[in-house]
C-alpha cells in the first residue's frame, strides 16, 4: 500500500526531493484544448489553456502530465519556465499571484501515449471495418494526453477542438458549436458549460454514423462505426426513455445539453461515463435478431446513471468512489422495476445484495478506503454492488420517499461539486430527521458485514453475528430483523432486534413451522441456518407466498441447496409468473431430457437458451443430439447456436464438429472461441496448432484475445519455444487487450525466462498492463527460486 502523492506533499522532507509534490494551490476554472493526431504514427500534438485562480502569493503551480513532450508554456501570453517532476508539470509564475487573479496557462505538447488516448487500427476494431481514436481518462489517465489538473476534486468548464481528417466525426463533451473545414481536415469544436472533473473529458474520432432520438428538446444520440447502424440501434435505441426515467426518479432533470454514446474497439472497460459523451465497448453492439439474448440495456443504464452520480456530483477523492459506482449500480434497478415489474426488481436487488457480500469476501476493506496502490484497486465489488446494496439497506431504514428526497437534496446541493461520504450522510440525516451516524460508521467505516448464524433449538431461535472464521475480525451491526414463520399454512410475523452479538426469540408454536430470518431482504447479510433449510422447506414457503422480495430470498436460499435442480423441477411446471418461470429455467437439472428438449422450443428465447445449455451437462441421447444439431445448423440467433454447439461438444466430444465450428463465422466470432476451448480441454496438440494460428492479424480481436489466454494454459512441445515465443511477442503488441491478456498468459505459462520481457512493462502508462506485469514478475521470480 502506498500513500497517495497528494498526501506525500506534507511528508516531502522524508523522501527524495525529486518526488516531492507541489500541493494543489489553485482553482481550475476552464480547460480549453485542441488536439490533432497521426494514426500511422500513433502520435498526438496538443495545445491546452488551463485557466486557473491561484492561491494568494503562489509562485509555482503544478499540473499533471505523463510522458508528454512539452514544447512551450506561456502564462498570460508570456513564456514561462517549467520543470517536470515525476507526473507533475511545475510552472513558475512570472510574479507571485495576487488574490482572485486568474491566469491563463497555455501548454503546447506532443506525445506518443501508452495510455489516455488509444489508436485502434481497423484490423483491431471488429466488428467495425474502420479505425478509431479515443480517450479514456478514469481514474488518472487524462494526464497522458492532456496536461491539466488530473484529480477528481477540482471541476472546470471545458472546451475541446479535435482536428480530424475530412470524413471523420469527432464526439466530445457538451454541445457541438461548429465544424471548421481546413483543407482536407475538419475541426470539431465542442463546449461544456458546466464544470466537471477532468477525468470526464473525452473525445472519440473516426468514421461514425449517427442515430438519434429526443427526450423533449434534449438530443439523445448514438454514434457507431460506419456500417453498424442497425447494431447501434439494437444496443442503444430507447436511451431517451431511460434519460426521462432517471430525471423523474431523482427529481433532477438531466443537466446537460445532450446525451450521446459511442462504441469503440479494444476498450479496456465495458463503458465509461464521459460527461454527455459516454464511451461504450464495441462488444456491446449486436445485430437486432440476437435480442433478447444479447442486450446492452444494463450497460446503458449504468453509464447514464453516472451523468448524475459521478459527473454532476463527483467523489471528492477515490476513497469515496462508491458515491459514483454504488449509485450507478443502484439506479438501473429502478428502470427495471418500472419496465419489468416488481419480481424482476426484487430478484435483481437480491443479486446486488449477494454481489455486495461477495465483494467484501473478495476484498475485505472499509467502504471508505484511503489506502490503495492505484485508484482502480478500489473499483471493486465493494464500490459497485456493495455501495448499491448499502443504499437498499438505507432506503429500507428511512423509507423510500424520504430516501429519494434525500438523494434529490444531495444532487442539488452538490451539483457541479465534489462530495464525500460525510456530505451524503449529512444530507440524508437532515432530510430524514434520523441520526445516521452509527449506520454510517458500521456500514461504511468498518470492515466486514453481518454474518448471521440462525440456530433453532426447541422453541428458541438464536441469531448471532459472530465471525467464526480464522483471521476475520469481529464486527457489530445494529439489525432490526424480521422473522417469519410458516406454520399450519399461514405466515406468522415476528421481530428480533439484534443490537448485540447475539439475540434470542421464543418461537412458541411457530417452532413447528419453517422459519425465515430477514425474509424481505432488508439487510446485506449472509445467513446460515442450523439445521439447514431443506428443499422441502423452500418448496413449502414458495408455494405459500407470491411476495416478490420473499421469493427472491427463497431463490437465494435455493441456490445454495445441493438438490436445487430437483426442487426446481417440482416448482417450475406449475409456475405461472413469466418472470419466475424464466428465472427458474436456469436452475433446472439435466435429468429430464424430454422436458428440456421441449423447452428448447419455448417462445421465451431465454428459457430455450437455458434448456439447450442444461442439456449439455447431462448424458447424451440420440434425441438430445438431434435437437441440438438442429439448433446449431438452423438456429436464427448466433448466441443460441453457440450454446447448442457448446452442449454438443460437451456431450459428444466430436472433433469433427469442433472443426466445423472453427470454419463458421458469427457476429461476435464466438464459434471459433468455443471450438478452441473444446480442443484445449480435449486435444492439446490441436489446440496449440489452432491457437497459434488464431493469434494472427487476419483474425478478430475477440478470437485473438481468447487464443492468447488459452496459449497460457498450454505447453510447448519439448525442444520448441513456439508458445512461449508467441506470448512474449504479444507483450509488445500494439493492441491493448491482447497485450493485457498476454501478461496474464505469460504468468500462467510459468517460465521465468519471460521476466526480462515483462520488466519492460513495469513503467507502462496503462495500469491495467503495468500492475499485472509487476505481479507476474513477482510470481515468476518466486517460481525460479
Ligand atoms: Zn461505473
XYZ file of C-alpha atoms and ligand atoms in Angstrom:
786
model
C 0.000 0.000 0.000
C 1.242 3.477 -0.842
C 0.088 6.828 0.356
C -1.244 8.983 -2.427
C 1.100 11.604 -3.954
C -1.032 14.455 -2.609
C -0.591 13.139 0.923
C 3.121 12.776 0.377
C 3.356 16.544 -0.051
C 3.328 17.156 3.688
C 5.898 14.438 4.250
C 8.157 15.510 1.392
C 11.178 16.027 3.641
C 11.251 12.339 4.405
C 11.512 11.385 0.761
C 13.861 12.066 -2.082
C 13.320 15.653 -3.172
C 12.788 14.578 -6.774
C 9.458 13.069 -5.725
C 8.235 15.919 -3.543
C 4.919 17.042 -4.963
C 3.612 20.565 -5.092
C 0.250 20.841 -3.335
C -2.855 21.797 -5.316
C -2.775 25.574 -4.787
C -5.307 26.918 -7.297
C -8.858 26.643 -8.510
C -9.087 25.215 -12.023
C -11.701 27.283 -13.877
C -11.583 26.251 -17.514
C -9.759 23.779 -19.761
C -9.656 24.800 -23.419
C -7.875 22.191 -25.522
C -7.047 21.434 -29.138
C -5.727 18.111 -30.334
C -4.605 16.597 -33.594
C -3.241 13.116 -34.181
C -1.410 10.927 -36.636
C -2.959 7.469 -36.904
C 0.034 5.999 -38.760
C 2.454 7.010 -36.006
C 0.029 6.817 -33.033
C 1.125 10.311 -32.040
C -0.684 13.405 -30.820
C 0.000 17.130 -30.863
C -1.922 19.288 -28.442
C -2.388 22.723 -27.071
C -4.275 23.432 -23.860
C -5.067 26.604 -21.982
C -5.782 25.949 -18.312
C -7.454 28.971 -16.749
C -6.709 28.963 -13.034
C -7.145 31.137 -9.961
C -4.024 30.555 -7.819
C -3.903 30.968 -4.069
C -2.774 34.401 -2.945
C 1.019 34.603 -3.204
C 1.558 31.363 -5.151
C 4.816 31.403 -7.097
C 4.502 27.997 -8.779
C 1.568 25.876 -9.887
C 1.584 22.219 -10.909
C -0.420 20.307 -13.489
C -0.367 16.575 -14.144
C 1.251 15.152 -17.257
C 2.621 11.723 -18.093
C 5.381 11.131 -20.642
C 4.356 14.009 -22.914
C 6.936 16.221 -24.610
C 6.280 19.801 -23.540
C 7.088 22.260 -26.326
C 6.301 25.581 -24.702
C 4.398 27.143 -21.839
C 3.057 30.646 -21.502
C 1.348 32.353 -18.580
C -0.955 35.139 -19.776
C 0.920 35.083 -23.119
C 4.421 35.490 -21.615
C 6.694 32.488 -21.866
C 7.234 30.721 -18.582
C 9.815 28.402 -17.096
C 8.761 24.881 -16.174
C 10.158 21.647 -14.765
C 8.857 18.097 -14.935
C 8.850 16.292 -11.626
C 7.527 12.737 -11.869
C 3.989 13.239 -13.190
C 3.851 16.871 -12.116
C 4.487 19.688 -14.542
C 5.586 22.587 -12.356
C 5.196 26.045 -13.895
C 6.899 29.117 -12.423
C 4.578 32.113 -12.320
C 6.128 35.367 -13.584
C 5.140 37.110 -10.343
C 3.549 35.937 -7.072
C -0.168 35.519 -7.682
C -2.450 38.239 -6.381
C -5.698 37.456 -4.618
C -8.503 36.497 -7.045
C -6.242 36.895 -10.069
C -6.991 34.437 -12.866
C -4.205 33.235 -15.115
C -4.163 31.505 -18.478
C -1.501 28.813 -18.558
C -1.081 27.613 -22.116
C 0.829 24.390 -22.754
C 1.870 23.085 -26.182
C 2.954 19.479 -26.351
C 3.379 16.342 -28.407
C 3.265 12.714 -27.412
C 3.222 9.033 -28.259
C 0.935 7.915 -25.439
C 0.750 4.436 -23.921
C -2.461 5.367 -22.100
C -5.089 8.094 -22.033
C -5.549 8.135 -25.809
C -5.892 4.958 -27.856
C -5.409 4.307 -31.561
C -7.326 1.324 -32.861
C -6.403 0.112 -36.304
C -9.302 -1.142 -38.460
C -7.901 -4.689 -38.226
C -8.423 -4.490 -34.462
C -11.842 -2.887 -34.435
C -14.031 -5.911 -35.259
C -16.938 -5.876 -35.970
C -16.151 -2.374 -37.301
C -14.238 -2.189 -40.539
C -12.897 1.256 -39.767
C -10.307 2.668 -37.401
C -10.909 4.934 -34.404
C -9.070 7.146 -31.931
C -10.417 7.741 -28.449
C -9.520 8.785 -24.921
C -10.099 7.155 -21.543
C -9.364 9.310 -18.501
C -10.602 7.499 -15.397
C -9.030 7.092 -12.976
C -5.982 9.324 -13.526
C -5.045 8.842 -17.175
C -6.175 12.173 -18.640
C -2.636 13.380 -17.877
C -1.266 11.055 -20.575
C -2.939 13.105 -23.304
C -3.935 16.412 -21.732
C -1.746 18.299 -19.234
C -4.164 19.706 -16.672
C -5.186 19.130 -13.068
C -5.979 15.423 -13.025
C -7.633 14.546 -9.735
C -11.395 14.486 -9.218
C -11.804 17.266 -6.624
C -11.492 20.378 -8.830
C -14.071 20.992 -11.542
C -13.765 23.184 -14.607
C -15.708 24.101 -17.700
C -14.333 22.537 -20.864
C -13.917 23.470 -24.490
C -12.448 20.973 -26.943
C -11.260 21.190 -30.549
C -10.460 17.948 -32.340
C -8.668 18.100 -35.694
C -9.598 15.100 -37.847
C -9.311 14.004 -41.486
C -12.316 15.066 -43.561
C -14.979 12.349 -43.354
C -14.367 11.605 -39.692
C -16.722 12.550 -36.922
C -15.382 13.660 -33.547
C -17.559 13.438 -30.444
C -16.718 15.300 -27.271
C -18.331 16.817 -24.185
C -21.179 19.311 -24.198
C -22.544 20.996 -27.281
C -21.146 20.980 -30.815
C -20.597 24.651 -31.589
C -19.191 24.347 -35.095
C -17.170 22.301 -37.552
C -14.466 24.257 -39.320
C -13.120 22.970 -42.656
C -9.385 23.399 -43.153
C -8.431 21.843 -46.490
C -8.787 18.116 -46.022
C -9.082 18.488 -42.269
C -12.141 19.260 -40.129
C -12.063 20.805 -36.670
C -14.899 19.784 -34.343
C -15.496 22.406 -31.683
C -17.329 21.286 -28.525
C -18.148 23.250 -25.395
C -19.350 22.113 -21.991
C -20.795 24.985 -19.987
C -20.966 23.127 -16.683
C -17.861 22.387 -14.607
C -16.676 18.740 -14.433
C -13.766 16.755 -13.081
C -11.095 16.388 -15.750
C -11.150 12.581 -15.850
C -14.515 13.010 -17.625
C -13.039 14.961 -20.561
C -13.040 12.810 -23.684
C -13.136 12.535 -27.418
C -13.858 9.751 -29.888
C -12.969 10.184 -33.566
C -13.390 8.053 -36.668
C -15.810 7.298 -39.479
C -19.000 7.175 -37.403
C -22.719 7.071 -38.221
C -25.280 8.768 -36.060
C -28.597 7.516 -34.736
C -30.753 9.981 -32.868
C -33.709 10.256 -30.539
C -35.052 13.021 -28.358
C -36.450 13.373 -24.908
C -38.450 16.606 -25.211
C -35.835 19.046 -26.583
C -32.822 17.013 -25.414
C -30.889 15.240 -28.196
C -30.134 11.612 -27.282
C -27.702 10.270 -29.876
C -25.508 7.304 -30.542
C -22.553 7.037 -32.866
C -21.377 3.703 -34.210
C -18.716 2.839 -36.793
C -19.951 3.098 -40.375
C -21.970 0.058 -41.395
C -23.168 -0.831 -37.896
C -26.187 1.456 -37.544
C -28.735 -1.357 -37.048
C -26.465 -2.858 -34.402
C -26.207 0.552 -32.750
C -29.954 0.926 -32.697
C -30.355 -2.536 -31.163
C -27.910 -1.712 -28.381
C -28.526 1.985 -27.730
C -32.023 2.670 -29.088
C -34.510 3.605 -26.375
C -31.936 5.533 -24.318
C -34.144 8.655 -24.368
C -36.760 6.813 -22.263
C -34.055 5.997 -19.754
C -32.953 9.637 -19.531
C -36.552 10.525 -18.786
C -36.940 7.878 -16.091
C -33.782 8.867 -14.216
C -34.826 12.525 -14.402
C -38.125 11.551 -12.805
C -36.751 9.169 -10.168
C -34.060 11.587 -8.952
C -36.212 14.686 -9.394
C -33.217 16.308 -11.068
C -33.633 16.865 -14.757
C -30.782 15.580 -16.971
C -28.408 18.520 -16.554
C -26.526 18.797 -19.858
C -27.054 19.882 -23.473
C -27.096 16.370 -24.936
C -26.658 12.719 -24.102
C -24.623 10.668 -26.570
C -22.965 7.264 -26.682
C -20.275 5.841 -28.954
C -18.840 2.378 -29.419
C -15.091 1.800 -29.683
C -12.845 -1.220 -30.202
C -10.134 -2.537 -27.861
C -11.759 -0.729 -24.920
C -10.361 -1.680 -21.512
C -13.789 -1.382 -19.824
C -17.424 -2.104 -20.598
C -18.276 1.573 -20.704
C -17.145 4.930 -19.427
C -19.379 7.761 -18.278
C -17.534 10.591 -20.051
C -19.775 13.549 -19.459
C -22.540 13.848 -22.128
C -20.470 11.530 -24.347
C -20.423 8.003 -22.958
C -17.855 5.643 -24.467
C -19.019 2.011 -24.722
C -17.183 -1.102 -25.803
C -17.899 -2.136 -29.380
C -18.725 -5.564 -27.941
C -21.974 -4.077 -26.633
C -23.257 -3.898 -30.228
C -25.230 -6.756 -31.757
C -27.452 -7.497 -34.742
C -31.129 -6.900 -33.824
C -32.043 -10.564 -34.230
C -29.770 -11.521 -31.313
C -32.110 -9.799 -28.820
C -33.038 -10.621 -26.131
C -30.079 -12.991 -25.675
C -27.823 -10.029 -26.400
C -28.791 -6.868 -24.551
C -26.954 -3.627 -23.748
C -29.644 -2.057 -21.539
C -27.783 -2.529 -18.269
C -24.606 -1.030 -19.687
C -26.552 1.999 -20.937
C -28.386 2.306 -17.598
C -25.122 2.220 -15.633
C -23.264 4.851 -17.681
C -26.351 7.038 -17.918
C -26.788 6.945 -14.112
C -23.242 8.281 -13.820
C -24.320 11.504 -15.552
C -25.926 12.348 -12.179
C -23.758 10.215 -9.868
C -20.139 10.779 -10.812
C -20.445 13.539 -13.388
C -22.865 16.051 -11.825
C -21.759 15.155 -8.275
C -18.314 13.560 -8.073
C -16.489 11.700 -5.325
C -14.026 14.194 -3.828
C -11.296 11.582 -3.932
C -11.244 7.939 -4.942
C -11.762 6.700 -1.387
C -15.421 7.742 -1.831
C -15.730 6.016 -5.217
C -18.883 4.213 -4.041
C -20.688 7.562 -4.448
C -20.074 7.136 -8.185
C -20.100 3.384 -8.734
C -22.522 2.342 -5.996
C -25.191 4.695 -7.313
C -24.526 3.751 -10.938
C -25.156 0.128 -9.905
C -28.191 1.113 -7.821
C -30.108 3.238 -10.340
C -30.715 0.559 -13.044
C -32.904 -1.371 -10.573
C -35.493 1.411 -10.828
C -35.671 1.249 -14.601
C -36.281 -2.482 -14.361
C -38.832 -2.041 -11.583
C -40.888 0.146 -13.895
C -40.360 -1.816 -17.103
C -40.012 -5.424 -15.929
C -42.025 -5.384 -12.725
C -41.604 -5.904 -9.005
C -40.495 -9.546 -9.244
C -37.649 -8.634 -11.606
C -36.697 -5.733 -9.371
C -36.620 -7.775 -6.180
C -34.617 -10.551 -7.774
C -32.126 -8.046 -9.184
C -31.918 -6.438 -5.728
C -31.191 -9.852 -4.187
C -28.391 -10.410 -6.710
C -26.941 -6.990 -5.906
C -27.024 -7.775 -2.163
C -25.247 -11.034 -2.935
C -22.735 -9.136 -5.066
C -22.100 -6.809 -2.129
C -21.452 -9.794 0.129
C -19.025 -11.409 -2.296
C -17.412 -8.027 -2.922
C -16.437 -7.916 0.752
C -15.366 -11.571 0.727
C -13.144 -10.898 -2.285
C -11.600 -7.703 -0.922
C -12.041 -7.045 2.792
C -11.840 -3.294 3.285
C -13.936 -0.458 4.689
C -16.186 1.164 2.070
C -14.302 4.405 2.576
C -10.773 3.151 1.962
C -7.933 5.644 1.986
C -5.101 3.216 1.227
C -4.516 1.721 -2.166
C -1.771 1.128 -4.662
C -3.543 2.507 -7.765
C -7.045 4.057 -7.564
C -8.510 1.218 -9.658
C -7.703 -1.219 -6.826
C -10.822 0.022 -5.030
C -13.101 -0.013 -8.083
C -14.186 -3.404 -6.762
C -17.186 -5.432 -5.637
C -17.466 -3.169 -2.591
C -17.707 0.047 -4.608
C -20.204 -1.333 -7.164
C -22.751 -3.834 -5.759
C -21.538 -3.164 -2.192
C -22.382 0.527 -2.491
C -25.715 -0.209 -4.175
C -26.604 -2.839 -1.567
C -25.971 -0.381 1.278
C -28.294 2.116 -0.413
C -31.037 -0.523 -0.323
C -30.396 -1.007 3.390
C -30.557 2.748 3.942
C -33.701 3.063 1.820
C -35.355 0.383 3.973
C -34.394 2.272 7.118
C -35.556 5.774 6.199
C -38.385 4.794 3.835
C -38.467 5.142 0.065
C -39.978 8.604 -0.185
C -37.547 10.055 2.324
C -34.649 8.279 0.657
C -35.403 9.851 -2.725
C -35.980 13.241 -1.133
C -32.513 12.899 0.398
C -30.957 11.861 -2.911
C -32.621 14.795 -4.616
C -31.289 17.208 -1.987
C -27.798 15.695 -2.223
C -27.784 16.064 -6.028
C -28.981 19.657 -5.848
C -26.650 20.780 -3.067
C -23.574 19.167 -4.551
C -24.347 19.722 -8.238
C -21.127 20.605 -10.128
C -19.144 19.974 -6.954
C -17.228 17.116 -5.403
C -18.736 15.291 -2.406
C -17.751 12.850 0.310
C -19.493 10.077 2.196
C -19.946 12.520 5.110
C -21.592 15.063 2.783
C -24.041 12.425 1.622
C -24.914 11.310 5.148
C -25.218 14.856 6.431
C -27.886 15.483 3.817
C -29.604 12.159 4.498
C -29.656 12.743 8.267
C -31.071 16.219 7.824
C -33.747 15.174 5.346
C -34.779 12.039 7.240
C -34.557 13.634 10.686
C -32.719 10.476 11.792
C -29.276 10.242 13.346
C -27.461 8.094 10.798
C -24.074 8.295 12.447
C -23.998 4.743 13.786
C -25.270 3.444 10.442
C -22.603 5.331 8.539
C -19.844 4.067 10.819
C -20.984 0.451 10.751
C -21.663 0.120 7.040
C -19.036 2.491 5.609
C -16.120 2.782 8.008
C -15.641 -0.705 9.432
C -14.516 -3.764 7.542
C -16.867 -6.730 7.289
C -20.577 -7.450 7.082
C -23.072 -9.144 9.386
C -22.661 -12.892 9.014
C -25.636 -14.383 10.820
C -25.947 -17.843 12.278
C -29.542 -18.840 12.993
C -29.953 -21.776 15.374
C -33.377 -23.295 16.015
C -33.376 -25.457 19.117
C -36.631 -26.453 20.734
C -38.795 -23.335 20.666
C -35.804 -20.981 20.854
C -34.373 -19.174 17.866
C -30.868 -17.826 18.459
C -29.353 -15.378 15.980
C -25.715 -14.403 16.374
C -23.471 -12.229 14.276
C -20.190 -13.747 15.456
C -17.485 -14.349 12.932
C -16.046 -17.802 13.468
C -13.606 -17.683 10.610
C -9.895 -17.528 11.378
C -8.327 -14.152 10.716
C -11.692 -12.376 10.256
C -12.182 -9.739 12.958
C -15.494 -9.321 14.800
C -17.745 -6.554 13.568
C -21.023 -5.437 15.091
C -24.152 -4.209 13.335
C -27.484 -2.977 14.653
C -30.136 -5.005 12.893
C -33.889 -4.940 13.380
C -34.607 -8.338 11.970
C -37.960 -9.590 10.818
C -38.631 -13.257 11.414
C -41.387 -15.000 9.520
C -42.646 -18.486 10.245
C -44.875 -20.597 8.039
C -46.950 -22.631 10.435
C -50.155 -24.503 9.660
C -50.325 -22.999 6.168
C -50.177 -19.416 7.471
C -47.375 -16.908 7.899
C -46.669 -15.534 11.356
C -44.706 -12.308 11.686
C -42.214 -11.672 14.492
C -39.452 -9.176 15.273
C -35.971 -9.832 16.540
C -33.859 -6.770 17.371
C -30.164 -7.669 17.195
C -28.158 -4.911 18.842
C -25.509 -7.115 20.346
C -23.515 -10.097 19.120
C -26.443 -12.403 19.866
C -30.193 -12.334 20.487
C -32.904 -14.938 21.032
C -36.582 -15.250 20.251
C -39.160 -17.644 21.692
C -40.942 -19.111 18.681
C -43.649 -20.867 20.671
C -45.879 -22.919 18.345
C -44.148 -21.480 15.311
C -41.140 -23.656 16.097
C -43.050 -26.402 14.267
C -43.006 -24.467 11.002
C -40.433 -23.090 8.578
C -38.628 -20.006 9.843
C -37.135 -17.267 7.647
C -34.893 -14.526 9.004
C -34.812 -11.225 7.083
C -37.446 -12.566 4.649
C -37.801 -9.211 2.835
C -34.047 -8.750 2.235
C -33.739 -5.661 4.392
C -30.057 -6.201 5.067
C -26.811 -7.029 3.360
C -26.009 -10.237 5.221
C -25.222 -13.882 4.845
C -27.463 -16.177 6.870
C -26.525 -19.747 7.836
C -29.376 -21.814 9.254
C -28.800 -24.641 11.756
C -30.337 -27.023 10.986
C -30.035 -26.081 7.323
C -33.216 -25.319 5.401
C -34.152 -28.191 3.106
C -35.684 -28.177 -0.335
C -38.976 -29.286 1.294
C -38.844 -26.147 3.454
C -38.230 -23.926 0.442
C -40.959 -25.712 -1.532
C -43.469 -25.149 1.266
C -42.574 -21.472 1.627
C -42.535 -20.807 -2.132
C -45.990 -22.292 -2.599
C -47.310 -20.101 0.234
C -46.081 -16.734 -0.969
C -46.183 -14.579 -4.043
C -44.349 -11.726 -2.293
C -41.582 -10.743 -4.762
C -38.953 -9.963 -2.093
C -39.602 -13.191 -0.206
C -39.473 -15.136 -3.451
C -36.129 -13.519 -4.257
C -34.852 -14.527 -0.806
C -36.072 -18.093 -1.427
C -34.308 -18.182 -4.817
C -31.160 -17.135 -2.987
C -31.552 -19.907 -0.412
C -32.447 -22.493 -3.049
C -29.284 -21.615 -4.952
C -27.237 -22.997 -2.066
C -29.096 -26.336 -1.827
C -27.412 -29.462 -3.195
C -30.719 -30.569 -4.780
C -31.723 -27.201 -6.245
C -32.241 -28.878 -9.665
C -34.770 -31.376 -8.328
C -36.516 -28.666 -6.290
C -36.787 -26.509 -9.383
C -38.391 -29.371 -11.324
C -41.023 -29.593 -8.569
C -41.829 -25.878 -8.832
C -41.242 -24.995 -12.475
C -44.119 -26.857 -14.234
C -46.781 -25.126 -12.128
C -45.179 -21.671 -12.120
C -47.328 -19.169 -13.982
C -45.461 -15.941 -13.325
C -43.412 -15.389 -16.510
C -40.533 -13.748 -14.663
C -40.052 -16.561 -12.137
C -40.561 -19.142 -14.854
C -37.709 -17.637 -16.844
C -35.583 -17.241 -13.716
C -36.135 -20.849 -12.593
C -35.393 -22.290 -16.020
C -31.700 -21.646 -15.424
C -31.656 -23.826 -12.290
C -33.259 -26.969 -13.753
C -31.194 -30.138 -13.573
C -30.380 -32.102 -16.748
C -32.211 -35.280 -15.686
C -35.497 -34.574 -17.506
C -34.230 -34.631 -21.121
C -37.610 -34.904 -22.841
C -38.947 -31.863 -20.993
C -35.748 -29.937 -21.670
C -35.889 -30.759 -25.378
C -39.428 -29.372 -25.426
C -38.225 -26.250 -23.590
C -35.616 -25.559 -26.291
C -38.684 -24.540 -28.352
C -40.144 -22.301 -25.659
C -41.395 -18.969 -27.052
C -39.190 -17.202 -24.488
C -35.713 -17.328 -26.092
C -34.009 -17.151 -22.678
C -35.820 -20.260 -21.477
C -34.952 -22.014 -24.749
C -31.304 -20.981 -24.337
C -31.173 -22.189 -20.733
C -32.644 -25.550 -21.727
C -30.076 -26.032 -24.512
C -27.314 -25.159 -22.072
C -28.532 -27.555 -19.347
C -28.848 -30.434 -21.833
C -25.079 -30.251 -22.315
C -24.483 -31.034 -18.652
C -26.307 -34.400 -18.649
C -25.738 -37.598 -20.547
C -26.110 -37.899 -24.264
C -29.094 -39.453 -26.040
C -29.752 -39.518 -29.802
C -32.797 -37.263 -29.288
C -30.769 -34.636 -27.461
C -28.006 -34.659 -30.060
C -30.533 -34.420 -32.872
C -32.277 -31.419 -31.321
C -29.026 -29.625 -30.506
C -27.714 -30.251 -34.046
C -30.946 -28.770 -35.386
C -30.331 -25.597 -33.358
C -26.649 -25.480 -34.297
C -27.434 -25.781 -38.006
C -30.559 -23.670 -38.287
C -30.993 -21.570 -35.159
C -31.579 -17.933 -36.052
C -29.562 -16.411 -33.214
C -25.789 -16.904 -33.076
C -25.943 -16.793 -29.287
C -28.396 -19.713 -29.234
C -26.365 -21.617 -31.807
C -23.259 -21.187 -29.697
C -24.966 -22.618 -26.608
C -26.127 -25.620 -28.644
C -22.618 -26.034 -30.074
C -21.055 -25.956 -26.644
C -23.545 -28.505 -25.286
C -22.974 -30.781 -28.271
C -19.220 -30.657 -27.790
C -19.612 -31.461 -24.093
C -21.868 -34.435 -24.853
C -20.223 -35.902 -27.944
C -16.573 -34.795 -27.758
C -16.901 -34.692 -31.544
C -13.715 -33.207 -33.013
C -15.245 -33.058 -36.498
C -17.975 -30.794 -35.148
C -15.380 -28.562 -33.477
C -13.512 -28.349 -36.797
C -16.760 -27.326 -38.490
C -17.335 -24.641 -35.837
C -13.788 -23.408 -36.411
C -14.764 -22.634 -40.016
C -18.036 -20.893 -39.144
C -18.413 -17.116 -38.820
C -20.649 -15.486 -36.244
C -21.437 -11.892 -35.395
C -19.041 -11.877 -32.455
C -16.743 -14.688 -33.654
C -17.828 -16.825 -30.733
C -17.960 -20.214 -32.509
C -14.214 -20.288 -33.085
C -13.568 -19.496 -29.449
C -15.900 -22.312 -28.385
C -14.071 -24.740 -30.683
C -10.721 -23.599 -29.352
C -11.880 -24.067 -25.765
C -13.046 -27.601 -26.680
C -9.646 -28.514 -28.097
C -7.843 -27.011 -25.101
C -9.773 -29.477 -22.939
C -9.658 -32.491 -25.229
C -6.768 -32.332 -27.700
C -3.897 -30.111 -26.602
C -1.865 -30.606 -29.795
C -4.723 -29.406 -31.974
C -5.460 -26.589 -29.521
C -1.860 -25.397 -29.719
C -1.899 -25.543 -33.522
C -5.185 -23.603 -33.789
C -4.383 -21.086 -31.060
C -1.059 -20.266 -32.701
C -2.941 -19.659 -35.942
C -5.765 -17.752 -34.239
C -3.462 -15.045 -32.882
C -2.760 -13.918 -36.463
C -3.833 -10.450 -37.543
C -6.343 -11.828 -40.057
C -8.482 -12.935 -37.113
C -10.760 -10.839 -34.946
C -9.659 -9.352 -31.623
C -12.297 -11.493 -29.875
C -10.650 -14.665 -31.084
C -7.081 -13.418 -30.788
C -7.568 -12.467 -27.145
C -9.172 -15.822 -26.324
C -6.394 -17.664 -28.152
C -3.679 -15.816 -26.223
C -5.423 -16.704 -22.964
C -5.629 -20.369 -23.983
C -1.966 -20.440 -25.022
C -1.096 -19.565 -21.434
C -2.687 -22.855 -20.331
C -0.811 -24.905 -22.935
C 2.807 -26.017 -23.019
C 5.407 -26.077 -25.765
C 6.447 -29.399 -27.237
C 9.857 -30.482 -25.928
C 12.588 -28.566 -27.743
C 10.123 -25.985 -29.110
C 9.548 -22.429 -27.935
C 6.574 -21.599 -30.153
C 4.001 -20.911 -27.455
C 6.475 -19.092 -25.244
C 7.810 -17.029 -28.169
C 4.291 -16.069 -29.249
C 3.215 -14.995 -25.777
C 6.350 -12.943 -25.239
C 5.874 -11.290 -28.635
C 2.407 -10.126 -27.576
C 3.894 -8.293 -24.607
C 4.831 -5.612 -27.135
C 1.698 -5.899 -29.302
C 0.054 -2.623 -30.362
C -3.338 -3.949 -29.161
C -4.083 -3.192 -25.532
C -6.454 -6.102 -24.895
C -4.038 -8.573 -26.478
C -1.112 -7.131 -24.536
C -3.033 -7.206 -21.251
C -4.118 -10.811 -21.744
C -0.595 -11.801 -22.800
C 0.723 -10.580 -19.434
C -1.650 -12.939 -17.612
C -0.930 -15.773 -20.067
C 2.844 -15.414 -19.656
C 2.402 -15.641 -15.891
C 0.252 -18.748 -16.263
C 2.720 -20.355 -18.684
C 5.159 -20.110 -15.814
C 8.579 -19.753 -17.461
C 10.825 -17.318 -15.535
C 12.623 -16.614 -18.837
C 9.746 -14.175 -19.517
C 10.785 -11.857 -16.690
C 13.120 -9.612 -18.764
C 10.285 -9.030 -21.276
C 7.810 -8.226 -18.509
C 10.264 -5.811 -16.950
C 9.849 -3.569 -19.996
C 6.229 -3.075 -18.930
C 6.731 -2.119 -15.279
C 6.785 1.568 -16.211
C 3.987 1.289 -18.784
C 1.464 4.126 -18.502
C -1.610 1.903 -18.652
C -2.022 0.489 -15.153
C -4.105 -2.455 -16.474
C -0.854 -3.637 -18.074
C 1.753 -2.229 -15.685
C 0.311 -3.604 -12.436
C -0.331 -7.182 -13.682
C 3.179 -7.162 -15.200
C 4.644 -6.407 -11.778
C 2.579 -9.199 -10.223
C 3.636 -11.642 -12.942
C 7.308 -10.818 -12.338
C 6.867 -11.434 -8.604
C 5.152 -14.789 -9.252
C 7.657 -15.965 -11.865
C 10.607 -14.924 -9.723
C 9.150 -16.994 -6.886
C 8.927 -19.974 -9.233
C 12.599 -19.560 -10.121
C 13.781 -19.901 -6.507
Zn -19.390 2.913 -13.398
